[in-house]
PDB file of C-alpha atoms in Angstrom:
ATOM      1  CA  MET Z   1     -81.631 -24.761  25.309  1.00 89.00           C
ATOM      2  CA  GLY Z   2     -78.284 -24.544  23.140  1.00 96.00           C
ATOM      3  CA  VAL Z   3     -76.088 -22.025  21.288  1.00 98.00           C
ATOM      4  CA  SER Z   4     -77.955 -19.282  19.672  1.00 97.00           C
ATOM      5  CA  THR Z   5     -76.076 -16.031  17.806  1.00 97.00           C
ATOM      6  CA  SER Z   6     -78.382 -12.412  17.657  1.00 96.00           C
ATOM      7  CA  SER Z   7     -77.875  -8.711  17.296  1.00 93.00           C
ATOM      8  CA  PRO Z   8     -78.206  -6.395  19.792  1.00 88.00           C
ATOM      9  CA  GLU Z   9     -79.665  -3.995  17.604  1.00 76.00           C
ATOM     10  CA  LYS Z  10     -83.110  -2.961  16.123  1.00 66.00           C
ATOM     11  CA  GLY Z  11     -84.005  -2.904  12.893  1.00 56.00           C
ATOM     12  CA  PRO Z  12     -81.835  -4.579   9.883  1.00 51.00           C
ATOM     13  CA  GLU Z  13     -78.445  -2.736  10.912  1.00 54.00           C
ATOM     14  CA  LYS Z  14     -76.419  -4.830  13.069  1.00 60.00           C
ATOM     15  CA  ASN Z  15     -73.777  -2.055  14.004  1.00 89.00           C
ATOM     16  CA  GLY Z  16     -70.910  -4.601  13.615  1.00 95.00           C
ATOM     17  CA  ILE Z  17     -72.675  -6.787  16.892  1.00 97.00           C
ATOM     18  CA  ALA Z  18     -73.007 -10.202  17.057  1.00 97.00           C
ATOM     19  CA  VAL Z  19     -73.705 -11.458  20.369  1.00 98.00           C
ATOM     20  CA  VAL Z  20     -73.228 -15.358  21.104  1.00 98.00           C
ATOM     21  CA  THR Z  21     -75.459 -16.829  23.428  1.00 98.00           C
ATOM     22  CA  VAL Z  22     -74.694 -20.162  25.686  1.00 98.00           C
ATOM     23  CA  ASP Z  23     -77.895 -21.504  27.428  1.00 98.00           C
ATOM     24  CA  PHE Z  24     -77.252 -25.126  29.144  1.00 97.00           C
ATOM     25  CA  PRO Z  25     -79.837 -25.280  32.501  1.00 96.00           C
ATOM     26  CA  PRO Z  26     -79.027 -25.840  34.927  1.00 95.00           C
ATOM     27  CA  VAL Z  27     -75.356 -24.647  35.197  1.00 96.00           C
ATOM     28  CA  ASN Z  28     -73.987 -24.243  31.881  1.00 97.00           C
ATOM     29  CA  ALA Z  29     -72.144 -27.046  31.649  1.00 95.00           C
ATOM     30  CA  LEU Z  30     -71.635 -28.122  28.091  1.00 96.00           C
ATOM     31  CA  PRO Z  31     -71.912 -31.512  26.303  1.00 95.00           C
ATOM     32  CA  VAL Z  32     -69.863 -32.508  23.830  1.00 95.00           C
ATOM     33  CA  ARG Z  33     -72.304 -31.151  20.790  1.00 96.00           C
ATOM     34  CA  GLY Z  34     -72.364 -27.944  22.997  1.00 97.00           C
ATOM     35  CA  TRP Z  35     -68.698 -27.049  22.525  1.00 98.00           C
ATOM     36  CA  PHE Z  36     -68.731 -27.689  18.929  1.00 98.00           C
ATOM     37  CA  ASP Z  37     -71.880 -25.399  18.459  1.00 98.00           C
ATOM     38  CA  LEU Z  38     -70.004 -22.994  20.499  1.00 98.00           C
ATOM     39  CA  ALA Z  39     -67.066 -23.019  18.551  1.00 98.00           C
ATOM     40  CA  ASP Z  40     -68.891 -22.777  14.899  1.00 98.00           C
ATOM     41  CA  ALA Z  41     -71.353 -20.169  16.439  1.00 98.00           C
ATOM     42  CA  VAL Z  42     -68.359 -17.952  17.142  1.00 98.00           C
ATOM     43  CA  ARG Z  43     -66.324 -18.873  13.612  1.00 98.00           C
ATOM     44  CA  ALA Z  44     -69.572 -17.954  11.709  1.00 98.00           C
ATOM     45  CA  ALA Z  45     -69.867 -14.303  13.379  1.00 98.00           C
ATOM     46  CA  GLY Z  46     -66.482 -13.629  13.140  1.00 98.00           C
ATOM     47  CA  SER Z  47     -66.134 -14.605   9.315  1.00 97.00           C
ATOM     48  CA  ASP Z  48     -69.242 -12.535   8.704  1.00 96.00           C
ATOM     49  CA  PRO Z  49     -68.169  -9.039   7.107  1.00 95.00           C
ATOM     50  CA  GLY Z  50     -71.040  -6.947   9.010  1.00 95.00           C
ATOM     51  CA  ILE Z  51     -69.413  -8.163  12.342  1.00 97.00           C
ATOM     52  CA  ARG Z  52     -66.811  -6.197  13.796  1.00 97.00           C
ATOM     53  CA  CYS Z  53     -66.567  -7.679  17.121  1.00 98.00           C
ATOM     54  CA  VAL Z  54     -68.541 -10.427  19.147  1.00 98.00           C
ATOM     55  CA  VAL Z  55     -69.928 -10.612  22.629  1.00 98.00           C
ATOM     56  CA  LEU Z  56     -69.806 -13.843  24.381  1.00 98.00           C
ATOM     57  CA  ALA Z  57     -72.382 -14.111  27.192  1.00 98.00           C
ATOM     58  CA  ALA Z  58     -74.564 -16.588  28.712  1.00 98.00           C
ATOM     59  CA  GLU Z  59     -77.728 -17.182  30.257  1.00 98.00           C
ATOM     60  CA  GLY Z  60     -78.411 -18.661  33.715  1.00 96.00           C
ATOM     61  CA  ARG Z  61     -76.869 -18.209  37.182  1.00 95.00           C
ATOM     62  CA  GLY Z  62     -73.181 -18.621  35.365  1.00 98.00           C
ATOM     63  CA  PHE Z  63     -71.231 -17.998  32.706  1.00 98.00           C
ATOM     64  CA  ASN Z  64     -70.095 -21.507  32.568  1.00 98.00           C
ATOM     65  CA  ALA Z  65     -69.456 -24.502  34.558  1.00 96.00           C
ATOM     66  CA  GLY Z  66     -67.350 -26.414  31.874  1.00 95.00           C
ATOM     67  CA  VAL Z  67     -67.851 -30.048  30.800  1.00 91.00           C
ATOM     68  CA  ASP Z  68     -70.749 -31.934  31.465  1.00 87.00           C
ATOM     69  CA  ILE Z  69     -69.266 -34.161  33.524  1.00 79.00           C
ATOM     70  CA  LYS Z  70     -72.196 -37.044  33.663  1.00 81.00           C
ATOM     71  CA  GLU Z  71     -71.978 -37.613  29.707  1.00 80.00           C
ATOM     72  CA  MET Z  72     -68.735 -38.480  30.792  1.00 73.00           C
ATOM     73  CA  GLN Z  73     -69.812 -41.127  33.449  1.00 71.00           C
ATOM     74  CA  ARG Z  74     -72.687 -42.044  31.179  1.00 76.00           C
ATOM     75  CA  ASP Z  75     -70.281 -43.484  28.448  1.00 69.00           C
ATOM     76  CA  THR Z  76     -69.516 -47.027  29.522  1.00 61.00           C
ATOM     77  CA  SER Z  77     -68.257 -47.947  25.670  1.00 68.00           C
ATOM     78  CA  GLY Z  78     -64.611 -46.480  26.380  1.00 68.00           C
ATOM     79  CA  HIS Z  79     -63.119 -42.924  26.045  1.00 75.00           C
ATOM     80  CA  GLY Z  80     -65.583 -41.541  23.336  1.00 82.00           C
ATOM     81  CA  ALA Z  81     -67.066 -38.542  25.490  1.00 81.00           C
ATOM     82  CA  LEU Z  82     -63.695 -37.998  27.209  1.00 83.00           C
ATOM     83  CA  ILE Z  83     -62.180 -37.702  23.570  1.00 89.00           C
ATOM     84  CA  GLY Z  84     -65.096 -35.665  22.282  1.00 92.00           C
ATOM     85  CA  ALA Z  85     -65.135 -33.694  25.068  1.00 91.00           C
ATOM     86  CA  ASN Z  86     -61.251 -32.554  24.794  1.00 92.00           C
ATOM     87  CA  ARG Z  87     -61.977 -32.019  21.057  1.00 95.00           C
ATOM     88  CA  GLY Z  88     -64.765 -30.190  21.440  1.00 96.00           C
ATOM     89  CA  CYS Z  89     -62.908 -27.676  24.419  1.00 97.00           C
ATOM     90  CA  PHE Z  90     -60.009 -27.429  21.752  1.00 97.00           C
ATOM     91  CA  GLU Z  91     -62.390 -26.245  18.712  1.00 98.00           C
ATOM     92  CA  ALA Z  92     -64.280 -24.101  21.542  1.00 98.00           C
ATOM     93  CA  PHE Z  93     -61.184 -22.002  22.857  1.00 98.00           C
ATOM     94  CA  ALA Z  94     -59.558 -22.044  19.297  1.00 98.00           C
ATOM     95  CA  ALA Z  95     -62.820 -20.163  17.789  1.00 98.00           C
ATOM     96  CA  VAL Z  96     -62.720 -17.569  20.511  1.00 98.00           C
ATOM     97  CA  TYR Z  97     -58.962 -16.947  19.880  1.00 98.00           C
ATOM     98  CA  GLU Z  98     -58.685 -17.165  16.305  1.00 98.00           C
ATOM     99  CA  CYS Z  99     -61.952 -15.171  15.552  1.00 98.00           C
ATOM    100  CA  GLU Z 100     -61.493 -12.808  12.869  1.00 98.00           C
ATOM    101  CA  VAL Z 101     -62.646  -9.978  15.323  1.00 98.00           C
ATOM    102  CA  PRO Z 102     -62.130  -9.235  18.847  1.00 98.00           C
ATOM    103  CA  VAL Z 103     -64.225 -10.968  21.544  1.00 98.00           C
ATOM    104  CA  VAL Z 104     -65.717  -9.561  24.367  1.00 98.00           C
ATOM    105  CA  ALA Z 105     -66.711 -12.221  27.235  1.00 98.00           C
ATOM    106  CA  ALA Z 106     -69.670 -10.953  29.643  1.00 98.00           C
ATOM    107  CA  VAL Z 107     -68.766 -13.069  33.009  1.00 98.00           C
ATOM    108  CA  GLN Z 108     -71.674 -13.544  35.589  1.00 98.00           C
ATOM    109  CA  GLY Z 109     -71.821 -15.880  38.641  1.00 98.00           C
ATOM    110  CA  PHE Z 110     -69.392 -18.738  38.431  1.00 98.00           C
ATOM    111  CA  CYS Z 111     -67.027 -19.024  35.450  1.00 98.00           C
ATOM    112  CA  LEU Z 112     -65.032 -22.452  36.277  1.00 98.00           C
ATOM    113  CA  GLY Z 113     -62.966 -25.131  33.964  1.00 96.00           C
ATOM    114  CA  GLY Z 114     -63.936 -24.916  30.303  1.00 97.00           C
ATOM    115  CA  GLY Z 115     -65.585 -20.930  30.885  1.00 98.00           C
ATOM    116  CA  ILE Z 116     -61.578 -20.232  31.970  1.00 98.00           C
ATOM    117  CA  GLY Z 117     -60.742 -21.436  28.353  1.00 98.00           C
ATOM    118  CA  LEU Z 118     -63.477 -19.221  26.738  1.00 98.00           C
ATOM    119  CA  VAL Z 119     -62.500 -16.274  28.526  1.00 98.00           C
ATOM    120  CA  GLY Z 120     -58.404 -16.477  28.527  1.00 98.00           C
ATOM    121  CA  ASN Z 121     -59.140 -16.482  24.753  1.00 98.00           C
ATOM    122  CA  ALA Z 122     -61.067 -13.798  24.820  1.00 98.00           C
ATOM    123  CA  ASP Z 123     -59.905 -10.184  23.821  1.00 98.00           C
ATOM    124  CA  ALA Z 124     -61.155  -8.423  26.782  1.00 98.00           C
ATOM    125  CA  ILE Z 125     -63.878  -9.551  29.672  1.00 98.00           C
ATOM    126  CA  VAL Z 126     -66.510  -7.594  31.313  1.00 98.00           C
ATOM    127  CA  ALA Z 127     -68.162  -9.013  34.838  1.00 98.00           C
ATOM    128  CA  SER Z 128     -70.744  -9.064  37.325  1.00 98.00           C
ATOM    129  CA  GLU Z 129     -69.985  -8.254  40.687  1.00 98.00           C
ATOM    130  CA  ASP Z 130     -70.652 -12.252  41.680  1.00 98.00           C
ATOM    131  CA  ALA Z 131     -68.219 -13.545  39.130  1.00 98.00           C
ATOM    132  CA  VAL Z 132     -65.830 -15.667  40.544  1.00 98.00           C
ATOM    133  CA  PHE Z 133     -63.336 -17.664  38.047  1.00 98.00           C
ATOM    134  CA  GLY Z 134     -61.390 -20.759  38.473  1.00 98.00           C
ATOM    135  CA  LEU Z 135     -59.760 -24.184  37.403  1.00 97.00           C
ATOM    136  CA  PRO Z 136     -61.462 -26.755  39.820  1.00 95.00           C
ATOM    137  CA  GLU Z 137     -59.952 -29.690  37.311  1.00 93.00           C
ATOM    138  CA  LEU Z 138     -57.846 -31.454  40.190  1.00 93.00           C
ATOM    139  CA  ASP Z 139     -61.334 -32.321  42.102  1.00 91.00           C
ATOM    140  CA  ARG Z 140     -62.986 -33.366  38.847  1.00 86.00           C
ATOM    141  CA  GLY Z 141     -60.259 -35.710  37.403  1.00 85.00           C
ATOM    142  CA  ALA Z 142     -59.079 -33.411  34.532  1.00 86.00           C
ATOM    143  CA  LEU Z 143     -56.332 -31.193  33.941  1.00 91.00           C
ATOM    144  CA  GLY Z 144     -55.978 -28.843  31.628  1.00 92.00           C
ATOM    145  CA  ALA Z 145     -56.591 -24.877  30.925  1.00 97.00           C
ATOM    146  CA  ALA Z 146     -53.982 -23.676  32.751  1.00 97.00           C
ATOM    147  CA  THR Z 147     -52.567 -22.135  29.753  1.00 97.00           C
ATOM    148  CA  HIS Z 148     -55.581 -19.853  29.786  1.00 98.00           C
ATOM    149  CA  LEU Z 149     -55.609 -19.209  33.847  1.00 98.00           C
ATOM    150  CA  ALA Z 150     -52.193 -17.875  32.768  1.00 98.00           C
ATOM    151  CA  ARG Z 151     -53.460 -15.114  30.718  1.00 98.00           C
ATOM    152  CA  LEU Z 152     -55.787 -13.778  33.621  1.00 98.00           C
ATOM    153  CA  VAL Z 153     -53.629 -13.994  37.036  1.00 98.00           C
ATOM    154  CA  PRO Z 154     -49.810 -13.778  37.258  1.00 97.00           C
ATOM    155  CA  GLN Z 155     -47.795 -17.264  37.355  1.00 97.00           C
ATOM    156  CA  HIS Z 156     -47.367 -17.589  40.797  1.00 98.00           C
ATOM    157  CA  LEU Z 157     -50.748 -17.250  41.677  1.00 98.00           C
ATOM    158  CA  MET Z 158     -52.067 -19.371  38.750  1.00 98.00           C
ATOM    159  CA  ARG Z 159     -50.235 -22.131  40.111  1.00 98.00           C
ATOM    160  CA  ALA Z 160     -51.893 -21.904  43.768  1.00 98.00           C
ATOM    161  CA  LEU Z 161     -54.954 -21.330  42.605  1.00 98.00           C
ATOM    162  CA  TYR Z 162     -54.466 -24.360  40.171  1.00 97.00           C
ATOM    163  CA  TYR Z 163     -53.115 -26.689  42.859  1.00 97.00           C
ATOM    164  CA  THR Z 164     -56.014 -25.883  45.476  1.00 97.00           C
ATOM    165  CA  SER Z 165     -58.915 -25.937  42.700  1.00 96.00           C
ATOM    166  CA  ARG Z 166     -60.038 -22.501  44.576  1.00 97.00           C
ATOM    167  CA  THR Z 167     -61.339 -19.286  42.912  1.00 98.00           C
ATOM    168  CA  ALA Z 168     -60.940 -15.600  42.259  1.00 98.00           C
ATOM    169  CA  THR Z 169     -63.385 -12.733  42.417  1.00 98.00           C
ATOM    170  CA  ALA Z 170     -64.211 -10.526  39.247  1.00 98.00           C
ATOM    171  CA  ALA Z 171     -62.703  -7.835  41.550  1.00 98.00           C
ATOM    172  CA  GLU Z 172     -59.257  -9.620  41.901  1.00 98.00           C
ATOM    173  CA  LEU Z 173     -58.750 -10.155  38.106  1.00 98.00           C
ATOM    174  CA  HIS Z 174     -59.974  -6.363  37.261  1.00 98.00           C
ATOM    175  CA  ALA Z 175     -56.654  -5.652  39.916  1.00 98.00           C
ATOM    176  CA  HIS Z 176     -55.033  -8.024  38.106  1.00 97.00           C
ATOM    177  CA  GLY Z 177     -55.523  -5.592  34.731  1.00 98.00           C
ATOM    178  CA  SER Z 178     -57.203  -8.849  32.924  1.00 98.00           C
ATOM    179  CA  VAL Z 179     -61.484  -7.850  33.002  1.00 98.00           C
ATOM    180  CA  TRP Z 180     -62.215  -4.682  31.888  1.00 98.00           C
ATOM    181  CA  ARG Z 181     -65.112  -3.284  34.192  1.00 98.00           C
ATOM    182  CA  VAL Z 182     -66.640  -4.766  37.043  1.00 98.00           C
ATOM    183  CA  VAL Z 183     -70.701  -4.043  37.282  1.00 98.00           C
ATOM    184  CA  PRO Z 184     -73.360  -5.198  38.590  1.00 98.00           C
ATOM    185  CA  ARG Z 185     -75.295  -8.252  37.326  1.00 98.00           C
ATOM    186  CA  ASP Z 186     -78.388  -6.315  36.157  1.00 97.00           C
ATOM    187  CA  GLU Z 187     -76.187  -3.958  34.358  1.00 98.00           C
ATOM    188  CA  LEU Z 188     -73.947  -6.529  32.887  1.00 98.00           C
ATOM    189  CA  ARG Z 189     -75.043  -6.883  29.408  1.00 97.00           C
ATOM    190  CA  ALA Z 190     -75.343  -3.002  28.956  1.00 97.00           C
ATOM    191  CA  ALA Z 191     -71.491  -3.025  29.928  1.00 98.00           C
ATOM    192  CA  ALA Z 192     -70.290  -5.728  27.384  1.00 98.00           C
ATOM    193  CA  LEU Z 193     -72.184  -3.840  24.387  1.00 97.00           C
ATOM    194  CA  GLU Z 194     -70.794  -0.388  25.560  1.00 97.00           C
ATOM    195  CA  LEU Z 195     -67.479  -1.981  25.395  1.00 98.00           C
ATOM    196  CA  ALA Z 196     -68.724  -3.760  21.972  1.00 98.00           C
ATOM    197  CA  ARG Z 197     -69.725  -0.526  20.309  1.00 96.00           C
ATOM    198  CA  GLU Z 198     -66.481   0.982  20.951  1.00 97.00           C
ATOM    199  CA  ILE Z 199     -64.617  -1.352  19.263  1.00 98.00           C
ATOM    200  CA  ALA Z 200     -67.127  -2.012  16.132  1.00 97.00           C
ATOM    201  CA  ALA Z 201     -66.700   1.613  15.453  1.00 96.00           C
ATOM    202  CA  LYS Z 202     -63.713   0.890  14.213  1.00 97.00           C
ATOM    203  CA  ASP Z 203     -62.784   0.203  10.360  1.00 97.00           C
ATOM    204  CA  GLY Z 204     -63.796  -3.426   9.504  1.00 96.00           C
ATOM    205  CA  GLN Z 205     -61.143  -4.599   7.853  1.00 97.00           C
ATOM    206  CA  LEU Z 206     -58.513  -2.671  10.170  1.00 98.00           C
ATOM    207  CA  ILE Z 207     -60.103  -4.005  13.085  1.00 98.00           C
ATOM    208  CA  ARG Z 208     -59.502  -7.763  11.863  1.00 98.00           C
ATOM    209  CA  LEU Z 209     -55.510  -6.887  11.162  1.00 98.00           C
ATOM    210  CA  ALA Z 210     -55.445  -5.647  14.546  1.00 98.00           C
ATOM    211  CA  LYS Z 211     -56.291  -8.698  15.815  1.00 98.00           C
ATOM    212  CA  ALA Z 212     -54.215 -10.950  13.404  1.00 98.00           C
ATOM    213  CA  ALA Z 213     -50.988  -8.637  14.472  1.00 98.00           C
ATOM    214  CA  ILE Z 214     -51.832  -8.856  18.283  1.00 98.00           C
ATOM    215  CA  ASN Z 215     -52.705 -12.709  18.381  1.00 98.00           C
ATOM    216  CA  GLY Z 216     -49.195 -12.930  15.796  1.00 97.00           C
ATOM    217  CA  ILE Z 217     -46.840 -11.518  18.603  1.00 98.00           C
ATOM    218  CA  ASP Z 218     -48.276 -13.260  21.590  1.00 97.00           C
ATOM    219  CA  PRO Z 219     -45.454 -15.169  23.271  1.00 95.00           C
ATOM    220  CA  VAL Z 220     -47.425 -18.291  24.214  1.00 95.00           C
ATOM    221  CA  ASP Z 221     -48.765 -20.532  21.405  1.00 97.00           C
ATOM    222  CA  VAL Z 222     -52.195 -21.279  23.181  1.00 97.00           C
ATOM    223  CA  ARG Z 223     -53.411 -23.874  20.673  1.00 95.00           C
ATOM    224  CA  ARG Z 224     -50.104 -26.060  21.172  1.00 96.00           C
ATOM    225  CA  SER Z 225     -49.999 -25.209  25.167  1.00 97.00           C
ATOM    226  CA  TYR Z 226     -53.488 -26.338  25.468  1.00 96.00           C
ATOM    227  CA  ARG Z 227     -53.060 -29.665  23.497  1.00 95.00           C
ATOM    228  CA  PHE Z 228     -50.089 -30.568  25.548  1.00 95.00           C
ATOM    229  CA  GLU Z 229     -52.326 -30.092  28.871  1.00 94.00           C
ATOM    230  CA  GLN Z 230     -54.892 -32.362  27.456  1.00 92.00           C
ATOM    231  CA  GLY Z 231     -52.174 -34.768  26.868  1.00 92.00           C
ATOM    232  CA  PHE Z 232     -52.306 -35.407  31.051  1.00 92.00           C
ATOM    233  CA  THR Z 233     -55.746 -35.513  31.212  1.00 87.00           C
ATOM    234  CA  PHE Z 234     -55.461 -38.325  28.779  1.00 86.00           C
ATOM    235  CA  GLU Z 235     -53.352 -40.257  30.768  1.00 90.00           C
ATOM    236  CA  ALA Z 236     -54.990 -39.336  33.978  1.00 89.00           C
ATOM    237  CA  ASN Z 237     -58.643 -41.450  32.550  1.00 84.00           C
ATOM    238  CA  LEU Z 238     -55.987 -44.457  30.801  1.00 85.00           C
ATOM    239  CA  GLY Z 239     -54.120 -44.452  34.417  1.00 88.00           C
ATOM    240  CA  GLY Z 240     -57.659 -44.929  36.203  1.00 85.00           C
ATOM    241  CA  VAL Z 241     -57.013 -41.578  38.790  1.00 89.00           C
ATOM    242  CA  ALA Z 242     -59.206 -39.594  36.812  1.00 84.00           C
ATOM    243  CA  ASP Z 243     -62.636 -42.041  37.491  1.00 79.00           C
ATOM    244  CA  ARG Z 244     -61.167 -42.303  41.046  1.00 85.00           C
ATOM    245  CA  VAL Z 245     -61.383 -38.613  41.252  1.00 87.00           C
ATOM    246  CA  ARG Z 246     -64.270 -37.639  39.617  1.00 72.00           C
ATOM    247  CA  ASP Z 247     -66.442 -40.001  41.442  1.00 73.00           C
ATOM    248  CA  THR Z 248     -66.009 -38.423  44.459  1.00 71.00           C
ATOM    249  CA  PHE Z 249     -65.177 -35.131  43.244  1.00 63.00           C
ATOM    250  CA  GLY Z 250     -61.911 -34.697  45.375  1.00 61.00           C
ATOM    251  CA  LYS Z 251     -63.487 -35.362  48.608  1.00 64.00           C
ATOM    252  CA  GLU Z 252     -61.793 -38.905  48.550  1.00 55.00           C
ATOM    253  CA  ALA Z 253     -57.899 -37.394  48.588  1.00 49.00           C
ATOM    254  CA  THR Z 254     -58.908 -34.404  51.730  1.00 47.00           C
ATOM    255  CA  GLU Z 255     -60.352 -36.970  53.777  1.00 43.00           C
TER     256      GLU Z 255
END
């Protein structure tokens, strides 16, 4: 359980690929420490001169269910867990975006909340046929990651998905051009590695320059944009509405 880094290849040669795997049963809802561990793992992999592509994967039923809400509910001493989750997510999302080499996300099952922050900042996404993507934040007493959802779908669809807490399928995201390939679940890891190997075949120095150049021409500063969103999450918590909605998963507001 936790975050691990491995090589998909046999023998001492890494072939330029590192696989960072998240495993927090039962649903990969990450605790505060998990987000920081993920950030550290991605940064370490990207800074390794022998690595030219990172695959971000997960074990279990789904890729990522966001923040461990139960950890927040157990925190009765103040806002420590919320602040930790905010900072942890910020660091993990930034680590993926700023990774020195391209990051390929291999997504199965559900990709929700913080999962959108990860894949929205990845360079490419390969998804299983059963993958769904969404931000149920308004049902969890939170805000955030609209910055990253806007990198996956057009603006008006992003708003509708955000306000309704609905999800989009892997096939729908593929149609919008944000998912590279959609494959059966049992072919997911192989498909992600296939793309990673194609990227890793490039010159290591040049691929790093390419990543820096592409980030430099992005129209939105994802770090600043997401940090702005997080301010409203904290405001919702200070005002008490977050606790009220979080305790009922948004059911109270619709009854």
